[in-house]
mmCIF file of C-alpha atoms in Angstrom:
data_model
loop_
_atom_site.group_PDB
_atom_site.id
_atom_site.type_symbol
_atom_site.label_atom_id
_atom_site.label_comp_id
_atom_site.label_asym_id
_atom_site.label_seq_id
_atom_site.Cartn_x
_atom_site.Cartn_y
_atom_site.Cartn_z
ATOM 1 C CA MET A 185 -2.072 25.977 13.434
ATOM 2 C CA ASN A 186 -1.293 22.461 14.719
ATOM 3 C CA LYS A 187 -1.593 19.271 12.684
ATOM 4 C CA THR A 188 -5.002 18.325 14.106
ATOM 5 C CA THR A 189 -6.504 21.728 13.311
ATOM 6 C CA PHE A 190 -5.058 21.646 9.777
ATOM 7 C CA LEU A 191 -6.436 18.132 9.308
ATOM 8 C CA GLY A 192 -9.820 19.343 10.561
ATOM 9 C CA PHE A 193 -10.011 22.150 8.014
ATOM 10 C CA SER A 194 -8.910 19.727 5.288
ATOM 11 C CA VAL A 195 -11.619 17.236 6.246
ATOM 12 C CA ALA A 196 -14.180 20.062 6.456
ATOM 13 C CA LEU A 197 -13.202 21.206 2.959
ATOM 14 C CA VAL A 198 -13.565 17.686 1.544
ATOM 15 C CA PHE A 199 -16.925 17.274 3.284
ATOM 16 C CA GLY A 200 -18.061 20.638 1.923
ATOM 17 C CA VAL A 201 -17.083 19.737 -1.633
ATOM 18 C CA VAL A 202 -18.837 16.373 -1.448
ATOM 19 C CA ALA A 203 -21.921 17.943 0.151
ATOM 20 C CA PHE A 204 -22.206 20.618 -2.534
ATOM 21 C CA THR A 205 -21.496 18.211 -5.386
ATOM 22 C CA SER A 206 -24.119 15.797 -4.087
ATOM 23 C CA THR A 207 -26.893 18.249 -3.314
ATOM 24 C CA SER A 208 -26.028 21.646 -4.845
ATOM 25 C CA ASN A 209 -27.376 23.018 -1.575
ATOM 26 C CA VAL A 210 -25.319 25.982 -0.389
ATOM 27 C CA ILE A 211 -26.856 26.090 3.093
ATOM 28 C CA LEU A 212 -26.110 22.410 3.702
ATOM 29 C CA THR A 213 -22.583 22.816 2.322
ATOM 30 C CA LEU A 214 -21.765 25.767 4.574
ATOM 31 C CA SER A 215 -23.328 24.009 7.561
ATOM 32 C CA VAL A 216 -21.280 20.857 7.015
ATOM 33 C CA PHE A 217 -18.082 22.858 6.557
ATOM 34 C CA ALA A 218 -18.677 25.053 9.613
ATOM 35 C CA ILE A 219 -19.746 22.254 11.970
ATOM 36 C CA THR A 220 -16.838 20.022 10.931
ATOM 37 C CA SER A 221 -14.302 22.845 11.268
ATOM 38 C CA LEU A 222 -15.564 23.890 14.697
ATOM 39 C CA TYR A 223 -15.731 20.297 15.890
ATOM 40 C CA PHE A 224 -12.086 19.642 14.996
ATOM 41 C CA LEU A 225 -10.962 23.036 16.265
ATOM 42 C CA PHE A 226 -12.595 22.936 19.705
ATOM 43 C CA ILE A 227 -13.022 19.232 20.468
ATOM 44 C CA VAL A 228 -10.724 16.929 18.487
ATOM 45 C CA SER A 229 -7.746 19.269 18.598
ATOM 46 C CA LYS A 230 -8.065 19.729 22.365
ATOM 47 C CA ARG A 231 -8.543 15.994 22.882
ATOM 48 C CA PHE A 232 -5.393 15.095 20.939
ATOM 49 C CA ASN A 233 -3.344 17.892 22.484
ATOM 50 C CA GLN A 234 -4.170 16.675 25.993
ATOM 51 C CA ASN A 235 -3.381 13.106 25.017
ATOM 52 C CA GLN A 236 -0.052 14.161 23.501
ATOM 53 C CA ILE A 237 0.877 16.045 26.669
ATOM 54 C CA LYS A 238 0.095 12.948 28.738
ATOM 55 C CA LEU A 239 2.143 10.613 26.541
ATOM 56 C CA SER A 240 5.077 13.009 26.193
ATOM 57 C CA ARG A 241 5.088 13.580 29.939
ATOM 58 C CA PHE A 242 5.178 9.846 30.603
ATOM 59 C CA HIS A 243 8.003 9.266 28.096
ATOM 60 C CA GLU A 244 9.930 12.025 29.843
ATOM 61 C CA CYS A 245 9.181 10.514 33.257
ATOM 62 C CA TYR A 246 10.314 7.099 32.011
ATOM 63 C CA HIS A 247 13.681 8.404 30.808
ATOM 64 C CA PHE A 248 14.181 10.604 33.878
ATOM 65 C CA ILE A 249 13.657 7.713 36.300
ATOM 66 C CA ASN A 250 15.846 5.310 34.345
ATOM 67 C CA ASN A 251 18.682 7.803 33.969
ATOM 68 C CA PHE A 252 18.451 8.766 37.633
ATOM 69 C CA ILE A 253 18.562 5.153 38.852
ATOM 70 C CA VAL A 254 21.480 4.168 36.624
ATOM 71 C CA SER A 255 23.441 7.268 37.635
ATOM 72 C CA LEU A 256 22.651 6.718 41.319
ATOM 73 C CA SER A 257 23.889 3.121 41.146
ATOM 74 C CA ILE A 258 27.197 4.328 39.683
ATOM 75 C CA LYS A 259 27.855 7.612 41.492
ATOM 76 C CA GLY A 260 25.934 7.056 44.715
ATOM 77 C CA SER A 261 24.962 10.728 44.818
ATOM 78 C CA VAL A 262 21.448 12.132 44.542
ATOM 79 C CA GLN A 263 22.768 15.511 43.393
ATOM 80 C CA ALA A 264 24.932 14.033 40.628
ATOM 81 C CA SER A 265 22.126 11.691 39.590
ATOM 82 C CA PHE A 266 19.628 14.546 39.393
ATOM 83 C CA GLU A 267 21.995 16.613 37.267
ATOM 84 C CA ASN A 268 22.603 13.685 34.931
ATOM 85 C CA ALA A 269 18.885 12.862 34.624
ATOM 86 C CA THR A 270 18.039 16.465 33.741
ATOM 87 C CA TYR A 271 20.906 17.101 31.316
ATOM 88 C CA VAL A 272 18.704 16.764 28.217
ATOM 89 C CA ILE A 273 15.069 17.700 28.885
ATOM 90 C CA SER A 274 12.105 19.451 27.267
ATOM 91 C CA ASP A 275 11.493 23.183 27.516
ATOM 92 C CA SER A 276 8.462 22.673 29.772
ATOM 93 C CA PHE A 277 10.523 20.530 32.152
ATOM 94 C CA ARG A 278 13.304 23.115 32.087
ATOM 95 C CA ASP A 279 10.842 25.849 33.009
ATOM 96 C CA VAL A 280 9.688 23.843 36.034
ATOM 97 C CA LEU A 281 13.258 23.283 37.189
ATOM 98 C CA ASP A 282 14.082 26.976 36.768
ATOM 99 C CA SER A 283 11.155 27.821 39.045
ATOM 100 C CA ILE A 284 12.466 25.568 41.840
ATOM 101 C CA LYS A 285 16.215 26.084 41.500
ATOM 102 C CA GLU A 286 16.413 27.353 45.099
ATOM 103 C CA MET A 287 15.284 23.964 46.428
ATOM 104 C CA ASN A 288 17.674 21.156 47.270
ATOM 105 C CA ASP A 289 17.643 17.969 45.200
ATOM 106 C CA PHE A 290 15.364 16.013 47.551
ATOM 107 C CA GLU A 291 12.838 18.851 47.576
ATOM 108 C CA LYS A 292 12.997 19.004 43.787
ATOM 109 C CA LEU A 293 12.251 15.295 43.524
ATOM 110 C CA GLN A 294 9.206 15.731 45.736
ATOM 111 C CA TYR A 295 8.037 18.860 43.917
ATOM 112 C CA LEU A 296 8.208 17.072 40.554
ATOM 113 C CA LYS A 297 5.252 14.953 41.673
ATOM 114 C CA LYS A 298 3.216 17.905 40.398
ATOM 115 C CA TYR A 299 4.840 17.522 36.978
ATOM 116 C CA PHE A 300 5.094 13.728 36.725
ATOM 117 C CA ILE A 301 1.571 12.848 37.857
ATOM 118 C CA PHE A 302 2.044 9.101 37.690
ATOM 119 C CA HIS A 303 1.968 6.354 40.308
ATOM 120 C CA SER A 304 5.331 5.128 39.072
ATOM 121 C CA TYR A 305 6.982 8.434 39.918
ATOM 122 C CA TYR A 306 5.474 8.439 43.420
ATOM 123 C CA LEU A 307 6.894 4.948 43.956
ATOM 124 C CA PHE A 308 10.243 6.133 42.607
ATOM 125 C CA THR A 309 10.502 8.986 45.131
ATOM 126 C CA ASP A 310 9.595 6.609 47.972
ATOM 127 C CA LEU A 311 12.374 4.238 46.922
ATOM 128 C CA VAL A 312 14.933 7.050 46.667
ATOM 129 C CA THR A 313 13.950 8.198 50.174
ATOM 130 C CA LEU A 314 14.269 4.637 51.451
ATOM 131 C CA TRP A 315 17.689 4.250 49.830
ATOM 132 C CA THR A 316 18.829 7.549 51.372
ATOM 133 C CA ASP A 317 17.686 6.523 54.854
ATOM 134 C CA GLU A 318 18.732 2.874 54.877
ATOM 135 C CA GLY A 319 21.094 2.380 51.940
ATOM 136 C CA GLY A 320 21.190 -0.790 49.852
ATOM 137 C CA ASP A 321 21.452 -1.722 46.179
ATOM 138 C CA ILE A 322 19.330 0.813 44.317
ATOM 139 C CA LEU A 323 19.203 -1.372 41.203
ATOM 140 C CA GLU A 324 17.799 -4.297 43.185
ATOM 141 C CA MET A 325 15.406 -2.040 45.073
ATOM 142 C CA THR A 326 13.974 -0.603 41.855
ATOM 143 C CA THR A 327 13.760 -3.827 39.816
ATOM 144 C CA HIS A 328 9.970 -4.039 40.137
ATOM 145 C CA LEU A 329 9.581 -0.336 39.358
ATOM 146 C CA CYS A 330 11.754 -0.537 36.229
ATOM 147 C CA ASN A 331 9.840 -3.569 34.991
ATOM 148 C CA LYS A 332 6.562 -1.761 35.600
ATOM 149 C CA LEU A 333 7.786 1.308 33.730
ATOM 150 C CA ARG A 334 8.974 -0.797 30.803
ATOM 151 C CA GLN A 335 5.604 -2.534 30.592
ATOM 152 C CA GLU A 336 3.768 0.795 30.593
ATOM 153 C CA GLU A 337 6.095 2.153 27.905
ATOM 154 C CA GLU A 338 5.513 -0.941 25.757
ATOM 155 C CA TYR A 339 1.755 -0.647 26.327
ATOM 156 C CA ILE A 340 1.763 2.965 25.133
ATOM 157 C CA SER A 341 3.828 2.074 22.059
ATOM 158 C CA PHE A 342 1.367 -0.725 21.263
ATOM 159 C CA CYS A 343 -1.622 1.617 21.630
ATOM 160 C CA GLU A 344 -0.009 4.220 19.373
ATOM 161 C CA SER A 345 0.679 1.541 16.757
ATOM 162 C CA GLN A 346 -2.925 0.308 16.922
ATOM 163 C CA ASN A 347 -4.215 3.875 16.641
ATOM 164 C CA LYS A 348 -2.323 4.395 13.384
ATOM 165 C CA LYS A 349 -3.815 1.165 12.046
ATOM 166 C CA HIS A 350 -7.343 2.187 13.048
ATOM 167 C CA ILE A 351 -6.939 5.637 11.475
ATOM 168 C CA ILE A 352 -5.988 4.065 8.152
ATOM 169 C CA GLU A 353 -8.890 1.577 8.244
ATOM 170 C CA PHE A 354 -11.374 4.263 9.312
ATOM 171 C CA SER A 355 -10.203 6.715 6.641
ATOM 172 C CA ILE A 356 -10.370 4.111 3.860
ATOM 173 C CA LEU A 357 -13.906 3.087 4.842
ATOM 174 C CA TRP A 358 -15.359 6.603 4.783
ATOM 175 C CA PHE A 359 -13.267 7.656 1.789
ATOM 176 C CA ILE A 360 -14.825 4.862 -0.254
ATOM 177 C CA THR A 361 -18.313 5.857 0.946
ATOM 178 C CA LEU A 362 -17.869 9.526 0.040
ATOM 179 C CA THR A 363 -16.201 8.672 -3.265
ATOM 180 C CA ILE A 364 -19.179 6.539 -4.275
ATOM 181 C CA LEU A 365 -21.538 9.379 -3.368
ATOM 182 C CA PHE A 366 -19.386 11.823 -5.334
ATOM 183 C CA VAL A 367 -19.141 9.598 -8.444
ATOM 184 C CA LEU A 368 -22.836 8.745 -8.536
ATOM 185 C CA ARG A 369 -23.567 12.478 -8.885
ATOM 186 C CA PHE A 370 -22.038 12.387 -12.375
ATOM 187 C CA VAL A 371 -22.925 8.839 -13.399
ATOM 188 C CA LEU A 372 -26.626 9.219 -12.627
ATOM 189 C CA LYS A 373 -27.176 12.806 -13.771
ATOM 190 C CA ASP A 374 -30.849 12.444 -14.672
ATOM 191 C CA PHE A 375 -31.668 10.686 -11.433
ATOM 192 C CA TYR A 376 -29.826 13.298 -9.398
ATOM 193 C CA SER A 377 -31.514 16.187 -11.205
ATOM 194 C CA ILE A 378 -34.828 14.836 -9.903
ATOM 195 C CA ILE A 379 -33.839 13.682 -6.422
ATOM 196 C CA THR A 380 -31.951 16.847 -5.488
ATOM 197 C CA LYS A 381 -35.239 18.731 -5.748
ATOM 198 C CA GLN A 382 -36.757 16.572 -3.031
ATOM 199 C CA LEU A 383 -36.583 17.927 0.521
ATOM 200 C CA PHE A 384 -35.627 14.598 2.078
ATOM 201 C CA PHE A 385 -32.438 14.255 0.002
ATOM 202 C CA PRO A 386 -30.336 17.114 1.446
ATOM 203 C CA ILE A 387 -31.637 16.176 4.890
ATOM 204 C CA SER A 388 -30.466 12.592 4.309
ATOM 205 C CA ILE A 389 -27.043 13.801 3.188
ATOM 206 C CA GLY A 390 -26.871 16.022 6.256
ATOM 207 C CA PHE A 391 -27.597 13.014 8.484
ATOM 208 C CA LEU A 392 -24.882 11.076 6.655
ATOM 209 C CA PHE A 393 -22.256 13.682 7.554
ATOM 210 C CA LEU A 394 -23.613 13.809 11.093
ATOM 211 C CA LEU A 395 -23.120 10.046 11.285
ATOM 212 C CA ILE A 396 -19.546 10.444 10.046
ATOM 213 C CA LEU A 397 -18.821 13.066 12.728
ATOM 214 C CA CYS A 398 -20.311 10.795 15.399
ATOM 215 C CA SER A 399 -18.090 7.941 14.241
ATOM 216 C CA ILE A 400 -15.069 10.286 14.280
ATOM 217 C CA ASP A 401 -15.971 11.318 17.814
ATOM 218 C CA LEU A 402 -16.195 7.713 18.997
ATOM 219 C CA ALA A 403 -12.930 6.846 17.246
ATOM 220 C CA THR A 404 -10.979 9.791 18.671
ATOM 221 C CA ARG A 405 -12.314 9.110 22.168
ATOM 222 C CA LYS A 406 -11.059 5.549 21.932
ATOM 223 C CA MET A 407 -7.711 6.579 20.442
ATOM 224 C CA THR A 408 -6.986 9.081 23.208
ATOM 225 C CA LYS A 409 -8.177 6.838 26.024
ATOM 226 C CA ILE A 410 -4.743 5.485 26.944
ATOM 227 C CA GLU A 411 -4.886 5.204 30.705
ATOM 228 C CA ILE A 412 -1.722 5.608 32.773
ATOM 229 C CA LYS A 413 -2.066 5.174 36.525
ATOM 230 C CA GLY A 414 -2.049 8.478 38.340
ATOM 231 C CA TRP A 415 -2.958 10.705 35.399
ATOM 232 C CA LYS A 416 -6.613 9.793 34.763
ATOM 233 C CA ASN A 417 -8.328 12.470 36.852
ATOM 234 C CA GLU A 418 -5.505 14.977 37.012
ATOM 235 C CA ARG A 419 -5.733 16.488 33.562
ATOM 236 C CA LYS A 420 -8.898 17.448 31.745
#
């Protein structure tokens, strides 16, 4: 069970407790718990997993390109640079390299376009090919590329920082709302004993939780919408 799925079940449990405490309606409680759990399990979890793959892949691409360029400027060898850039890598990257170990280093660089699906990597391979054919100062040739990569890395870090801030603000807002609903159940006992018998009340509470799920959906869509050139339509 990943963190998002665990969080989903935790949120579903809290929603279920608040729903039952507020309405004493078992059907509504089970519905809220089930819908919330399934939503996090099949939608939010998948959304965050795909986003994490994208960001991790870009971080890996960023370090691979930088290490390769620095090594190439020092050693002047594509083979040595490739070995240095892939010395410490993720398991998924290692699996890809194991599947293409029969290729030469230039072929491997080209094949990795399927793994690093970013415009920056495509530009990187073009520059390495140009350097191989015509020579030159690889550091000077890749200055624009390195600046572009650094800007994208800083942009991603900024987005991740903003996401954490928005999660905290969003959680506090709805926590206060649900806490008030929960507390009123005990403060206004007589009022609740009357209103809970009315059909509109559990329906209203159900719509409240539906509104919360809609707001969570909008928030998670925004949080995972970090666009990196080249990836947008490649992974669903």
